[in-house]
Amino acid sequence: FDNPLIDSDGIVRRSSLLQQYGDELYESLALALTRTAVGSSQLDLIIQSDPDNIAAPLLEWLKIGEYLIPVDEQAGILVPYIGKQRSFSYISAIDVLDKNVPVDRLTGKIALFGASAAGLHDLHTTPLETAVTGL
């Protein structure tokens, strides 16, 4: 619903994997999907001490199973854009609900359902496009 890491020019280049609300940390959808895909319920935060300020430890990595994810001090990562919208397979939800999609097309996959419409005002600028929905 929000991305506190939008750059000053309005372009989304980074995304936060963790956000704090009150006294709790919450993982992003991307991080939750990664944990699910690798079959790990464990998330470890790897902290490094700042030699210039020993009282302010810095988050450097997130560890999921055997995977290490480098993050910045805001638990942010650069988004590895690999193509414009619809670079990945897109299947209309109505086609799934009407059973017009072969089962093997979804077997063993992670499917995300989402809404996109101009009235949602969910448009964002990325390095590849000026109006991407659903970031």
Tab-separated table of N, CA and C in Angstrom:
chain	number	residue	atom	x	y	z
A	1	PHE	N	0.809	-1.198	0.000
A	1	PHE	CA	0.000	0.000	0.000
A	1	PHE	C	0.850	1.259	0.000
A	2	ASP	N	2.078	1.124	0.474
A	2	ASP	CA	2.945	2.285	0.452
A	2	ASP	C	4.377	1.824	0.233
A	3	ASN	N	5.193	2.741	-0.190
A	3	ASN	CA	6.621	2.471	-0.333
A	3	ASN	C	7.354	3.708	0.155
A	4	PRO	N	7.914	3.639	1.358
A	4	PRO	CA	8.599	4.813	1.899
A	4	PRO	C	9.927	5.115	1.201
A	5	LEU	N	10.319	4.301	0.243
A	5	LEU	CA	11.631	4.468	-0.382
A	5	LEU	C	11.566	5.039	-1.798
A	6	ILE	N	10.467	5.688	-2.155
A	6	ILE	CA	10.390	6.315	-3.480
A	6	ILE	C	11.421	7.440	-3.518
A	7	ASP	N	12.205	7.477	-4.581
A	7	ASP	CA	13.261	8.486	-4.696
A	7	ASP	C	12.681	9.895	-4.858
A	8	SER	N	13.506	10.891	-4.605
A	8	SER	CA	13.048	12.282	-4.622
A	8	SER	C	12.504	12.714	-5.983
A	9	ASP	N	12.899	12.022	-7.060
A	9	ASP	CA	12.368	12.347	-8.384
A	9	ASP	C	11.074	11.595	-8.682
A	10	GLY	N	10.546	10.840	-7.697
A	10	GLY	CA	9.285	10.144	-7.858
A	10	GLY	C	9.384	8.773	-8.505
A	11	ILE	N	10.593	8.329	-8.791
A	11	ILE	CA	10.790	7.040	-9.458
A	11	ILE	C	11.020	5.950	-8.413
A	12	VAL	N	10.326	4.822	-8.607
A	12	VAL	CA	10.467	3.679	-7.701
A	12	VAL	C	11.647	2.834	-8.181
A	13	ARG	N	12.745	2.887	-7.435
A	13	ARG	CA	13.940	2.091	-7.741
A	13	ARG	C	14.216	1.065	-6.643
A	14	ARG	N	13.727	1.364	-5.436
A	14	ARG	CA	13.960	0.495	-4.280
A	14	ARG	C	12.624	0.149	-3.635
A	15	SER	N	12.648	-0.932	-2.906
A	15	SER	CA	11.463	-1.351	-2.162
A	15	SER	C	11.906	-1.865	-0.808
A	16	SER	N	11.106	-1.591	0.199
A	16	SER	CA	11.431	-2.024	1.550
A	16	SER	C	10.907	-3.433	1.786
A	17	LEU	N	11.751	-4.302	2.321
A	17	LEU	CA	11.339	-5.668	2.622
A	17	LEU	C	10.716	-5.790	4.003
A	18	LEU	N	11.013	-4.843	4.878
A	18	LEU	CA	10.446	-4.819	6.226
A	18	LEU	C	10.002	-3.403	6.545
A	19	GLN	N	8.899	-3.303	7.281
A	19	GLN	CA	8.468	-2.002	7.771
A	19	GLN	C	8.068	-2.145	9.225
A	20	GLN	N	8.322	-1.109	9.979
A	20	GLN	CA	7.953	-1.100	11.391
A	20	GLN	C	6.651	-0.341	11.564
A	21	TYR	N	5.758	-0.940	12.352
A	21	TYR	CA	4.526	-0.277	12.740
A	21	TYR	C	4.374	-0.516	14.232
A	22	GLY	N	4.395	0.548	14.988
A	22	GLY	CA	4.405	0.402	16.439
A	22	GLY	C	5.690	-0.289	16.844
A	23	ASP	N	5.562	-1.330	17.643
A	23	ASP	CA	6.737	-2.082	18.097
A	23	ASP	C	6.981	-3.335	17.268
A	24	GLU	N	6.267	-3.503	16.183
A	24	GLU	CA	6.359	-4.728	15.390
A	24	GLU	C	6.983	-4.475	14.024
A	25	LEU	N	7.680	-5.498	13.517
A	25	LEU	CA	8.199	-5.490	12.151
A	25	LEU	C	7.293	-6.343	11.288
A	26	TYR	N	6.988	-5.844	10.089
A	26	TYR	CA	6.146	-6.567	9.154
A	26	TYR	C	6.893	-6.754	7.845
A	27	GLU	N	6.803	-7.959	7.294
A	27	GLU	CA	7.485	-8.233	6.042
A	27	GLU	C	6.626	-7.826	4.853
A	28	SER	N	7.299	-7.491	3.775
A	28	SER	CA	6.598	-7.143	2.541
A	28	SER	C	6.042	-8.411	1.906
A	29	LEU	N	5.151	-8.231	0.962
A	29	LEU	CA	4.617	-9.358	0.213
A	29	LEU	C	5.745	-10.081	-0.515
A	30	ALA	N	6.676	-9.337	-1.070
A	30	ALA	CA	7.802	-9.954	-1.781
A	30	ALA	C	8.628	-10.843	-0.862
A	31	LEU	N	8.881	-10.381	0.349
A	31	LEU	CA	9.659	-11.170	1.296
A	31	LEU	C	8.890	-12.408	1.739
A	32	ALA	N	7.584	-12.256	1.998
A	32	ALA	CA	6.763	-13.400	2.389
A	32	ALA	C	6.720	-14.442	1.274
A	33	LEU	N	6.620	-13.995	0.028
A	33	LEU	CA	6.619	-14.932	-1.105
A	33	LEU	C	7.958	-15.647	-1.233
A	34	THR	N	9.032	-14.935	-0.984
A	34	THR	CA	10.360	-15.553	-1.053
A	34	THR	C	10.494	-16.627	0.013
A	35	ARG	N	10.064	-16.325	1.221
A	35	ARG	CA	10.123	-17.333	2.292
A	35	ARG	C	9.289	-18.559	1.921
A	36	THR	N	8.123	-18.336	1.354
A	36	THR	CA	7.257	-19.442	0.940
A	36	THR	C	7.922	-20.262	-0.165
A	37	ALA	N	8.485	-19.573	-1.148
A	37	ALA	CA	9.097	-20.265	-2.292
A	37	ALA	C	10.284	-21.128	-1.883
A	38	VAL	N	11.054	-20.684	-0.905
A	38	VAL	CA	12.219	-21.479	-0.474
A	38	VAL	C	11.875	-22.414	0.674
A	39	GLY	N	10.629	-22.367	1.130
A	39	GLY	CA	10.171	-23.286	2.177
A	39	GLY	C	10.763	-23.019	3.540
A	40	SER	N	10.950	-21.746	3.876
A	40	SER	CA	11.545	-21.398	5.168
A	40	SER	C	10.616	-20.478	5.946
A	41	SER	N	10.359	-20.825	7.189
A	41	SER	CA	9.569	-19.933	8.038
A	41	SER	C	10.465	-18.980	8.820
A	42	GLN	N	11.759	-19.239	8.795
A	42	GLN	CA	12.730	-18.468	9.572
A	42	GLN	C	13.237	-17.265	8.789
A	43	LEU	N	13.253	-16.120	9.437
A	43	LEU	CA	13.848	-14.914	8.881
A	43	LEU	C	14.824	-14.380	9.907
A	44	ASP	N	16.083	-14.264	9.535
A	44	ASP	CA	17.101	-13.737	10.445
A	44	ASP	C	17.576	-12.377	9.950
A	45	LEU	N	17.741	-11.462	10.887
A	45	LEU	CA	18.294	-10.150	10.582
A	45	LEU	C	19.771	-10.174	10.947
A	46	ILE	N	20.620	-9.807	10.018
A	46	ILE	CA	22.059	-9.781	10.284
A	46	ILE	C	22.473	-8.319	10.409
A	47	ILE	N	22.958	-8.000	11.584
A	47	ILE	CA	23.297	-6.628	11.961
A	47	ILE	C	24.818	-6.478	12.009
A	48	GLN	N	25.300	-5.353	11.538
A	48	GLN	CA	26.718	-5.012	11.649
A	48	GLN	C	26.839	-3.769	12.530
A	49	SER	N	27.852	-3.727	13.320
A	49	SER	CA	28.095	-2.537	14.142
A	49	SER	C	28.731	-1.457	13.296
A	50	ASP	N	28.310	-0.243	13.532
A	50	ASP	CA	28.892	0.910	12.864
A	50	ASP	C	30.105	1.345	13.678
A	51	PRO	N	31.309	1.228	13.120
A	51	PRO	CA	32.497	1.594	13.910
A	51	PRO	C	32.510	3.065	14.324
A	52	ASP	N	31.794	3.925	13.577
A	52	ASP	CA	31.740	5.338	13.926
A	52	ASP	C	30.687	5.640	14.992
A	53	ASN	N	29.738	4.711	15.155
A	53	ASN	CA	28.673	4.923	16.136
A	53	ASN	C	28.251	3.562	16.672
A	54	ILE	N	28.949	3.083	17.668
A	54	ILE	CA	28.740	1.747	18.219
A	54	ILE	C	27.323	1.570	18.775
A	55	ALA	N	26.653	2.669	19.133
A	55	ALA	CA	25.298	2.591	19.688
A	55	ALA	C	24.236	2.422	18.598
A	56	ALA	N	24.623	2.551	17.328
A	56	ALA	CA	23.649	2.469	16.237
A	56	ALA	C	23.991	1.318	15.294
A	57	PRO	N	23.551	0.110	15.628
A	57	PRO	CA	23.830	-1.019	14.733
A	57	PRO	C	23.093	-0.851	13.399
A	58	LEU	N	23.670	-1.401	12.347
A	58	LEU	CA	23.110	-1.261	11.007
A	58	LEU	C	22.642	-2.615	10.470
A	59	LEU	N	21.441	-2.647	9.931
A	59	LEU	CA	20.947	-3.842	9.264
A	59	LEU	C	21.680	-3.980	7.943
A	60	GLU	N	22.265	-5.151	7.693
A	60	GLU	CA	23.016	-5.349	6.460
A	60	GLU	C	22.465	-6.451	5.578
A	61	TRP	N	21.896	-7.491	6.202
A	61	TRP	CA	21.425	-8.647	5.446
A	61	TRP	C	20.146	-9.191	6.062
A	62	LEU	N	19.338	-9.817	5.237
A	62	LEU	CA	18.242	-10.662	5.695
A	62	LEU	C	18.604	-12.067	5.259
A	63	LYS	N	18.393	-13.040	6.132
A	63	LYS	CA	18.732	-14.415	5.808
A	63	LYS	C	17.468	-15.257	5.851
A	64	ILE	N	17.204	-15.944	4.752
A	64	ILE	CA	16.078	-16.870	4.644
A	64	ILE	C	16.666	-18.208	4.228
A	65	GLY	N	16.620	-19.169	5.141
A	65	GLY	CA	17.259	-20.458	4.836
A	65	GLY	C	18.722	-20.233	4.557
A	66	GLU	N	19.175	-20.673	3.401
A	66	GLU	CA	20.587	-20.497	3.020
A	66	GLU	C	20.823	-19.229	2.201
A	67	TYR	N	19.779	-18.458	1.976
A	67	TYR	CA	19.884	-17.279	1.118
A	67	TYR	C	20.124	-16.015	1.936
A	68	LEU	N	21.084	-15.220	1.495
A	68	LEU	CA	21.372	-13.917	2.093
A	68	LEU	C	20.920	-12.824	1.131
A	69	ILE	N	20.166	-11.872	1.657
A	69	ILE	CA	19.676	-10.768	0.845
A	69	ILE	C	20.304	-9.482	1.378
A	70	PRO	N	21.145	-8.820	0.575
A	70	PRO	CA	21.730	-7.562	1.040
A	70	PRO	C	20.668	-6.461	1.063
A	71	VAL	N	20.625	-5.711	2.150
A	71	VAL	CA	19.660	-4.613	2.283
A	71	VAL	C	20.372	-3.363	2.774
A	72	ASP	N	19.720	-2.225	2.567
A	72	ASP	CA	20.277	-0.996	3.115
A	72	ASP	C	19.746	-0.798	4.534
A	73	GLU	N	20.071	0.333	5.142
A	73	GLU	CA	19.694	0.577	6.540
A	73	GLU	C	18.186	0.685	6.745
A	74	GLN	N	17.433	0.804	5.659
A	74	GLN	CA	15.973	0.870	5.741
A	74	GLN	C	15.333	-0.455	5.307
A	75	ALA	N	16.119	-1.524	5.295
A	75	ALA	CA	15.670	-2.848	4.834
A	75	ALA	C	15.228	-2.786	3.385
A	76	GLY	N	15.823	-1.882	2.629
A	76	GLY	CA	15.463	-1.706	1.226
A	76	GLY	C	16.401	-2.437	0.288
A	77	ILE	N	15.848	-2.782	-0.865
A	77	ILE	CA	16.638	-3.412	-1.927
A	77	ILE	C	16.358	-2.676	-3.230
A	78	LEU	N	17.321	-2.726	-4.142
A	78	LEU	CA	17.067	-2.228	-5.491
A	78	LEU	C	16.150	-3.223	-6.189
A	79	VAL	N	15.133	-2.726	-6.857
A	79	VAL	CA	14.221	-3.598	-7.591
A	79	VAL	C	14.916	-4.000	-8.895
A	80	PRO	N	15.076	-5.299	-9.123
A	80	PRO	CA	15.768	-5.749	-10.339
A	80	PRO	C	14.812	-5.816	-11.534
A	81	TYR	N	14.417	-4.657	-12.038
A	81	TYR	CA	13.495	-4.629	-13.178
A	81	TYR	C	14.123	-5.377	-14.352
A	82	ILE	N	13.356	-6.282	-14.912
A	82	ILE	CA	13.884	-7.061	-16.051
A	82	ILE	C	13.045	-6.891	-17.294
A	83	GLY	N	12.056	-6.053	-17.227
A	83	GLY	CA	11.225	-5.808	-18.398
A	83	GLY	C	10.037	-4.942	-18.037
A	84	LYS	N	9.345	-4.500	-19.062
A	84	LYS	CA	8.180	-3.661	-18.844
A	84	LYS	C	7.019	-4.496	-18.319
A	85	GLN	N	5.900	-3.816	-18.040
A	85	GLN	CA	4.711	-4.521	-17.566
A	85	GLN	C	4.392	-5.690	-18.483
A	86	ARG	N	3.885	-6.727	-17.877
A	86	ARG	CA	3.497	-7.954	-18.567
A	86	ARG	C	4.696	-8.723	-19.108
A	87	SER	N	5.884	-8.474	-18.550
A	87	SER	CA	7.065	-9.269	-18.911
A	87	SER	C	6.903	-10.699	-18.403
A	88	PHE	N	6.153	-10.845	-17.322
A	88	PHE	CA	5.849	-12.166	-16.780
A	88	PHE	C	4.486	-12.590	-17.304
A	89	SER	N	4.227	-13.874	-17.254
A	89	SER	CA	2.934	-14.375	-17.715
A	89	SER	C	1.809	-13.704	-16.968
A	90	TYR	N	0.789	-13.354	-17.695
A	90	TYR	CA	-0.388	-12.718	-17.126
A	90	TYR	C	-1.594	-13.545	-17.528
A	91	ILE	N	-2.391	-13.911	-16.552
A	91	ILE	CA	-3.610	-14.669	-16.797
A	91	ILE	C	-4.740	-13.915	-16.120
A	92	SER	N	-5.780	-13.644	-16.846
A	92	SER	CA	-6.921	-12.941	-16.281
A	92	SER	C	-7.586	-13.803	-15.214
A	93	ALA	N	-7.956	-13.176	-14.106
A	93	ALA	CA	-8.616	-13.900	-13.013
A	93	ALA	C	-9.910	-14.546	-13.488
A	94	ILE	N	-10.633	-13.879	-14.366
A	94	ILE	CA	-11.889	-14.456	-14.856
A	94	ILE	C	-11.632	-15.739	-15.633
A	95	ASP	N	-10.492	-15.820	-16.342
A	95	ASP	CA	-10.160	-17.055	-17.061
A	95	ASP	C	-9.878	-18.203	-16.096
A	96	VAL	N	-9.260	-17.882	-14.961
A	96	VAL	CA	-9.015	-18.911	-13.940
A	96	VAL	C	-10.341	-19.345	-13.333
A	97	LEU	N	-11.160	-18.386	-12.944
A	97	LEU	CA	-12.445	-18.702	-12.313
A	97	LEU	C	-13.373	-19.471	-13.255
A	98	ASP	N	-13.316	-19.155	-14.547
A	98	ASP	CA	-14.148	-19.858	-15.533
A	98	ASP	C	-13.504	-21.158	-16.029
A	99	LYS	N	-12.364	-21.502	-15.434
A	99	LYS	CA	-11.642	-22.743	-15.776
A	99	LYS	C	-11.245	-22.799	-17.255
A	100	ASN	N	-10.834	-21.645	-17.777
A	100	ASN	CA	-10.357	-21.561	-19.154
A	100	ASN	C	-8.835	-21.610	-19.233
A	101	VAL	N	-8.182	-21.942	-18.119
A	101	VAL	CA	-6.720	-22.015	-18.066
A	101	VAL	C	-6.334	-23.455	-17.748
A	102	PRO	N	-5.459	-24.057	-18.552
A	102	PRO	CA	-5.032	-25.429	-18.251
A	102	PRO	C	-4.405	-25.501	-16.855
A	103	VAL	N	-4.751	-26.535	-16.104
A	103	VAL	CA	-4.265	-26.702	-14.731
A	103	VAL	C	-2.744	-26.702	-14.682
A	104	ASP	N	-2.095	-27.317	-15.654
A	104	ASP	CA	-0.631	-27.400	-15.622
A	104	ASP	C	0.031	-26.032	-15.765
A	105	ARG	N	-0.700	-25.034	-16.239
A	105	ARG	CA	-0.134	-23.686	-16.363
A	105	ARG	C	0.075	-23.046	-14.984
A	106	LEU	N	-0.678	-23.520	-13.973
A	106	LEU	CA	-0.555	-22.963	-12.619
A	106	LEU	C	0.053	-23.946	-11.628
A	107	THR	N	0.134	-25.212	-11.970
A	107	THR	CA	0.662	-26.221	-11.058
A	107	THR	C	2.116	-25.906	-10.698
A	108	GLY	N	2.395	-25.885	-9.397
A	108	GLY	CA	3.748	-25.624	-8.917
A	108	GLY	C	4.178	-24.171	-8.999
A	109	LYS	N	3.261	-23.281	-9.262
A	109	LYS	CA	3.572	-21.856	-9.405
A	109	LYS	C	3.001	-21.075	-8.233
A	110	ILE	N	3.517	-19.896	-8.026
A	110	ILE	CA	2.926	-18.949	-7.092
A	110	ILE	C	2.146	-17.960	-7.935
A	111	ALA	N	0.870	-17.850	-7.676
A	111	ALA	CA	0.019	-16.939	-8.435
A	111	ALA	C	-0.401	-15.782	-7.545
A	112	LEU	N	-0.309	-14.584	-8.070
A	112	LEU	CA	-0.742	-13.392	-7.351
A	112	LEU	C	-1.990	-12.845	-8.022
A	113	PHE	N	-3.000	-12.546	-7.218
A	113	PHE	CA	-4.206	-11.922	-7.729
A	113	PHE	C	-4.179	-10.468	-7.308
A	114	GLY	N	-4.518	-9.598	-8.224
A	114	GLY	CA	-4.545	-8.189	-7.890
A	114	GLY	C	-5.492	-7.451	-8.803
A	115	ALA	N	-5.793	-6.247	-8.426
A	115	ALA	CA	-6.682	-5.412	-9.218
A	115	ALA	C	-5.889	-4.280	-9.834
A	116	SER	N	-6.272	-3.927	-11.036
A	116	SER	CA	-5.688	-2.749	-11.665
A	116	SER	C	-6.795	-2.023	-12.418
A	117	ALA	N	-6.893	-0.758	-12.159
A	117	ALA	CA	-7.872	0.096	-12.830
A	117	ALA	C	-7.452	1.541	-12.594
A	118	ALA	N	-7.709	2.380	-13.560
A	118	ALA	CA	-7.296	3.782	-13.452
A	118	ALA	C	-7.873	4.443	-12.200
A	119	GLY	N	-9.084	4.067	-11.812
A	119	GLY	CA	-9.740	4.667	-10.662
A	119	GLY	C	-9.091	4.341	-9.331
A	120	LEU	N	-8.220	3.336	-9.295
A	120	LEU	CA	-7.535	2.987	-8.053
A	120	LEU	C	-6.395	3.953	-7.735
A	121	HIS	N	-5.969	4.739	-8.706
A	121	HIS	CA	-4.867	5.695	-8.542
A	121	HIS	C	-3.614	5.003	-8.013
A	122	ASP	N	-3.354	3.823	-8.525
A	122	ASP	CA	-2.208	3.014	-8.098
A	122	ASP	C	-1.176	2.966	-9.219
A	123	LEU	N	-0.792	4.134	-9.698
A	123	LEU	CA	0.176	4.233	-10.789
A	123	LEU	C	1.495	4.774	-10.246
A	124	HIS	N	2.583	4.173	-10.687
A	124	HIS	CA	3.911	4.554	-10.208
A	124	HIS	C	4.867	4.636	-11.384
A	125	THR	N	5.890	5.458	-11.231
A	125	THR	CA	6.923	5.585	-12.247
A	125	THR	C	8.110	4.722	-11.865
A	126	THR	N	8.599	3.932	-12.830
A	126	THR	CA	9.784	3.099	-12.624
A	126	THR	C	10.841	3.524	-13.632
A	127	PRO	N	12.047	2.994	-13.530
A	127	PRO	CA	13.060	3.333	-14.530
A	127	PRO	C	12.674	2.910	-15.953
A	128	LEU	N	11.699	1.992	-16.084
A	128	LEU	CA	11.328	1.484	-17.406
A	128	LEU	C	10.042	2.076	-17.964
A	129	GLU	N	9.153	2.552	-17.092
A	129	GLU	CA	7.851	3.047	-17.553
A	129	GLU	C	7.354	4.167	-16.645
A	130	THR	N	6.450	4.982	-17.185
A	130	THR	CA	5.942	6.113	-16.410
A	130	THR	C	4.639	5.807	-15.679
A	131	ALA	N	3.953	4.727	-16.007
A	131	ALA	CA	2.670	4.432	-15.342
A	131	ALA	C	2.505	2.931	-15.146
A	132	VAL	N	3.085	2.426	-14.062
A	132	VAL	CA	3.001	1.008	-13.735
A	132	VAL	C	2.001	0.845	-12.597
A	133	THR	N	1.104	-0.124	-12.737
A	133	THR	CA	0.112	-0.350	-11.689
A	133	THR	C	0.629	-1.346	-10.666
A	134	GLY	N	0.164	-1.170	-9.439
A	134	GLY	CA	0.330	-2.175	-8.404
A	134	GLY	C	1.688	-2.374	-7.801
A	135	LEU	N	2.508	-1.369	-7.703
A	135	LEU	CA	3.812	-1.557	-7.065
A	135	LEU	C	3.634	-1.546	-5.597
